[in-house]
């Protein structure tokens, strides 16, 4: 006999809510990975709205900084135009398994783009 008087559903109410980047902010997903044509090398200067530091220069030839920029843009972008400007589709697919993202962001992108989920499964 269970100690609980009724069956406990392990799914919480958040599972029915739209995926979020953080509380109160819905995850933004690009409709087409092929349209993402952002920089993949060189030095990028993120807008202050995305990166709140005085020095916003990022050396994208440094793999850690490239990954960090993708995590930041995926969390903070407020328009599809920002996603297109700062992300590159093939690079996103390659980096996807290593990106540290909020659960809602990861879920929203993988639901829209199954190739991302497949890249995680392939690892």
mmCIF file of C-alpha atoms in Angstrom:
data_model
loop_
_atom_site.group_PDB
_atom_site.id
_atom_site.type_symbol
_atom_site.label_atom_id
_atom_site.label_comp_id
_atom_site.label_asym_id
_atom_site.label_seq_id
_atom_site.Cartn_x
_atom_site.Cartn_y
_atom_site.Cartn_z
ATOM 1 C CA UNK A 1 0.000 0.000 0.000
ATOM 2 C CA UNK A 2 1.281 3.442 -0.940
ATOM 3 C CA UNK A 3 1.839 6.028 1.760
ATOM 4 C CA UNK A 4 0.105 8.537 -0.484
ATOM 5 C CA UNK A 5 -3.682 8.676 -0.495
ATOM 6 C CA UNK A 6 -3.757 9.204 -4.260
ATOM 7 C CA UNK A 7 -1.559 8.620 -7.234
ATOM 8 C CA UNK A 8 1.126 11.265 -7.484
ATOM 9 C CA UNK A 9 1.720 12.545 -10.986
ATOM 10 C CA UNK A 10 5.445 13.235 -11.386
ATOM 11 C CA UNK A 11 4.816 15.834 -14.058
ATOM 12 C CA UNK A 12 4.565 19.280 -12.583
ATOM 13 C CA UNK A 13 2.461 22.140 -13.824
ATOM 14 C CA UNK A 14 5.428 23.737 -15.572
ATOM 15 C CA UNK A 15 5.434 20.975 -18.193
ATOM 16 C CA UNK A 16 2.251 22.438 -19.709
ATOM 17 C CA UNK A 17 3.640 25.978 -19.750
ATOM 18 C CA UNK A 18 5.591 27.307 -22.727
ATOM 19 C CA UNK A 19 9.347 26.755 -22.402
ATOM 20 C CA UNK A 20 11.070 29.665 -20.726
ATOM 21 C CA UNK A 21 14.553 31.125 -20.808
ATOM 22 C CA UNK A 22 14.022 32.205 -17.221
ATOM 23 C CA UNK A 23 10.941 32.914 -15.094
ATOM 24 C CA UNK A 24 8.671 35.318 -16.905
ATOM 25 C CA UNK A 25 10.589 35.175 -20.183
ATOM 26 C CA UNK A 26 9.573 32.788 -22.909
ATOM 27 C CA UNK A 27 12.292 30.976 -24.850
ATOM 28 C CA UNK A 28 12.863 32.400 -28.325
ATOM 29 C CA UNK A 29 13.554 29.946 -31.157
ATOM 30 C CA UNK A 30 14.627 30.654 -34.726
ATOM 31 C CA UNK A 31 12.233 29.124 -37.246
ATOM 32 C CA UNK A 32 15.032 27.939 -39.562
ATOM 33 C CA UNK A 33 18.580 26.902 -38.641
ATOM 34 C CA UNK A 34 19.739 27.614 -42.196
ATOM 35 C CA UNK A 35 18.871 31.301 -41.700
ATOM 36 C CA UNK A 36 21.329 31.601 -38.799
ATOM 37 C CA UNK A 37 24.435 33.131 -40.338
ATOM 38 C CA UNK A 38 26.252 34.820 -37.472
ATOM 39 C CA UNK A 39 30.010 35.049 -36.984
ATOM 40 C CA UNK A 40 32.050 31.933 -36.210
ATOM 41 C CA UNK A 41 35.550 33.380 -35.964
ATOM 42 C CA UNK A 42 37.339 36.634 -35.359
ATOM 43 C CA UNK A 43 36.310 39.149 -32.719
ATOM 44 C CA UNK A 44 32.633 39.796 -32.082
ATOM 45 C CA UNK A 45 31.312 42.755 -30.129
ATOM 46 C CA UNK A 46 27.996 41.848 -28.579
ATOM 47 C CA UNK A 47 25.474 44.616 -28.015
ATOM 48 C CA UNK A 48 25.190 45.862 -24.471
ATOM 49 C CA UNK A 49 21.635 44.493 -24.281
ATOM 50 C CA UNK A 50 22.969 40.942 -24.665
ATOM 51 C CA UNK A 51 26.190 41.284 -22.676
ATOM 52 C CA UNK A 52 26.332 43.799 -19.842
ATOM 53 C CA UNK A 53 30.082 44.227 -19.488
ATOM 54 C CA UNK A 54 32.090 47.316 -20.384
ATOM 55 C CA UNK A 55 34.318 45.265 -22.711
ATOM 56 C CA UNK A 56 31.989 43.226 -24.910
ATOM 57 C CA UNK A 57 34.674 41.944 -27.307
ATOM 58 C CA UNK A 58 34.772 38.153 -27.679
ATOM 59 C CA UNK A 59 37.487 36.237 -29.521
ATOM 60 C CA UNK A 60 35.430 33.574 -31.300
ATOM 61 C CA UNK A 61 38.572 31.654 -32.255
ATOM 62 C CA UNK A 62 38.703 30.684 -28.572
ATOM 63 C CA UNK A 63 36.356 27.661 -28.388
ATOM 64 C CA UNK A 64 35.277 28.474 -24.829
ATOM 65 C CA UNK A 65 34.338 32.046 -25.705
ATOM 66 C CA UNK A 66 32.443 30.889 -28.804
ATOM 67 C CA UNK A 67 30.451 28.452 -26.673
ATOM 68 C CA UNK A 68 29.866 31.110 -24.039
ATOM 69 C CA UNK A 69 28.586 33.560 -26.660
ATOM 70 C CA UNK A 70 26.095 30.970 -27.962
ATOM 71 C CA UNK A 71 24.829 30.292 -24.441
ATOM 72 C CA UNK A 72 24.424 34.020 -23.830
ATOM 73 C CA UNK A 73 22.620 34.735 -27.097
ATOM 74 C CA UNK A 74 20.283 31.734 -26.700
ATOM 75 C CA UNK A 75 19.313 32.950 -23.220
ATOM 76 C CA UNK A 76 19.160 36.690 -23.832
ATOM 77 C CA UNK A 77 18.038 37.305 -27.432
ATOM 78 C CA UNK A 78 14.706 39.078 -27.683
ATOM 79 C CA UNK A 79 14.193 38.842 -31.445
ATOM 80 C CA UNK A 80 14.753 36.358 -34.235
ATOM 81 C CA UNK A 81 16.915 39.023 -35.888
ATOM 82 C CA UNK A 82 19.326 38.861 -32.939
ATOM 83 C CA UNK A 83 19.464 35.075 -33.262
ATOM 84 C CA UNK A 84 20.208 35.399 -36.995
ATOM 85 C CA UNK A 85 22.877 38.021 -36.378
ATOM 86 C CA UNK A 86 24.816 36.153 -33.688
ATOM 87 C CA UNK A 87 24.279 32.419 -34.263
ATOM 88 C CA UNK A 88 25.415 30.172 -37.101
ATOM 89 C CA UNK A 89 23.262 27.100 -37.836
ATOM 90 C CA UNK A 90 25.994 24.478 -38.404
ATOM 91 C CA UNK A 91 28.009 25.826 -35.473
ATOM 92 C CA UNK A 92 24.942 25.682 -33.237
ATOM 93 C CA UNK A 93 24.371 22.021 -34.149
ATOM 94 C CA UNK A 94 28.042 21.237 -33.456
ATOM 95 C CA UNK A 95 28.096 23.044 -30.101
ATOM 96 C CA UNK A 96 24.610 22.010 -28.958
ATOM 97 C CA UNK A 97 25.595 18.968 -26.846
ATOM 98 C CA UNK A 98 28.070 21.051 -24.789
ATOM 99 C CA UNK A 99 25.925 24.151 -24.267
ATOM 100 C CA UNK A 100 24.804 24.903 -20.722
ATOM 101 C CA UNK A 101 21.266 26.233 -21.154
ATOM 102 C CA UNK A 102 18.100 26.628 -19.125
ATOM 103 C CA UNK A 103 15.880 23.568 -19.480
ATOM 104 C CA UNK A 104 13.156 25.607 -21.207
ATOM 105 C CA UNK A 105 15.530 26.953 -23.848
ATOM 106 C CA UNK A 106 16.907 23.503 -24.614
ATOM 107 C CA UNK A 107 13.430 21.963 -24.797
ATOM 108 C CA UNK A 108 12.035 24.711 -27.055
ATOM 109 C CA UNK A 109 14.928 24.493 -29.525
ATOM 110 C CA UNK A 110 14.936 20.683 -29.617
ATOM 111 C CA UNK A 111 11.166 20.567 -30.170
ATOM 112 C CA UNK A 112 11.453 22.951 -33.122
ATOM 113 C CA UNK A 113 14.707 21.474 -34.505
ATOM 114 C CA UNK A 114 14.979 17.682 -33.960
ATOM 115 C CA UNK A 115 18.487 17.725 -35.466
ATOM 116 C CA UNK A 116 19.665 19.311 -32.214
ATOM 117 C CA UNK A 117 18.218 16.475 -30.150
ATOM 118 C CA UNK A 118 19.840 14.011 -32.547
ATOM 119 C CA UNK A 119 23.235 15.697 -32.084
ATOM 120 C CA UNK A 120 22.965 15.076 -28.330
ATOM 121 C CA UNK A 121 21.937 11.437 -28.839
ATOM 122 C CA UNK A 122 24.860 10.869 -31.211
ATOM 123 C CA UNK A 123 27.385 11.757 -28.499
#
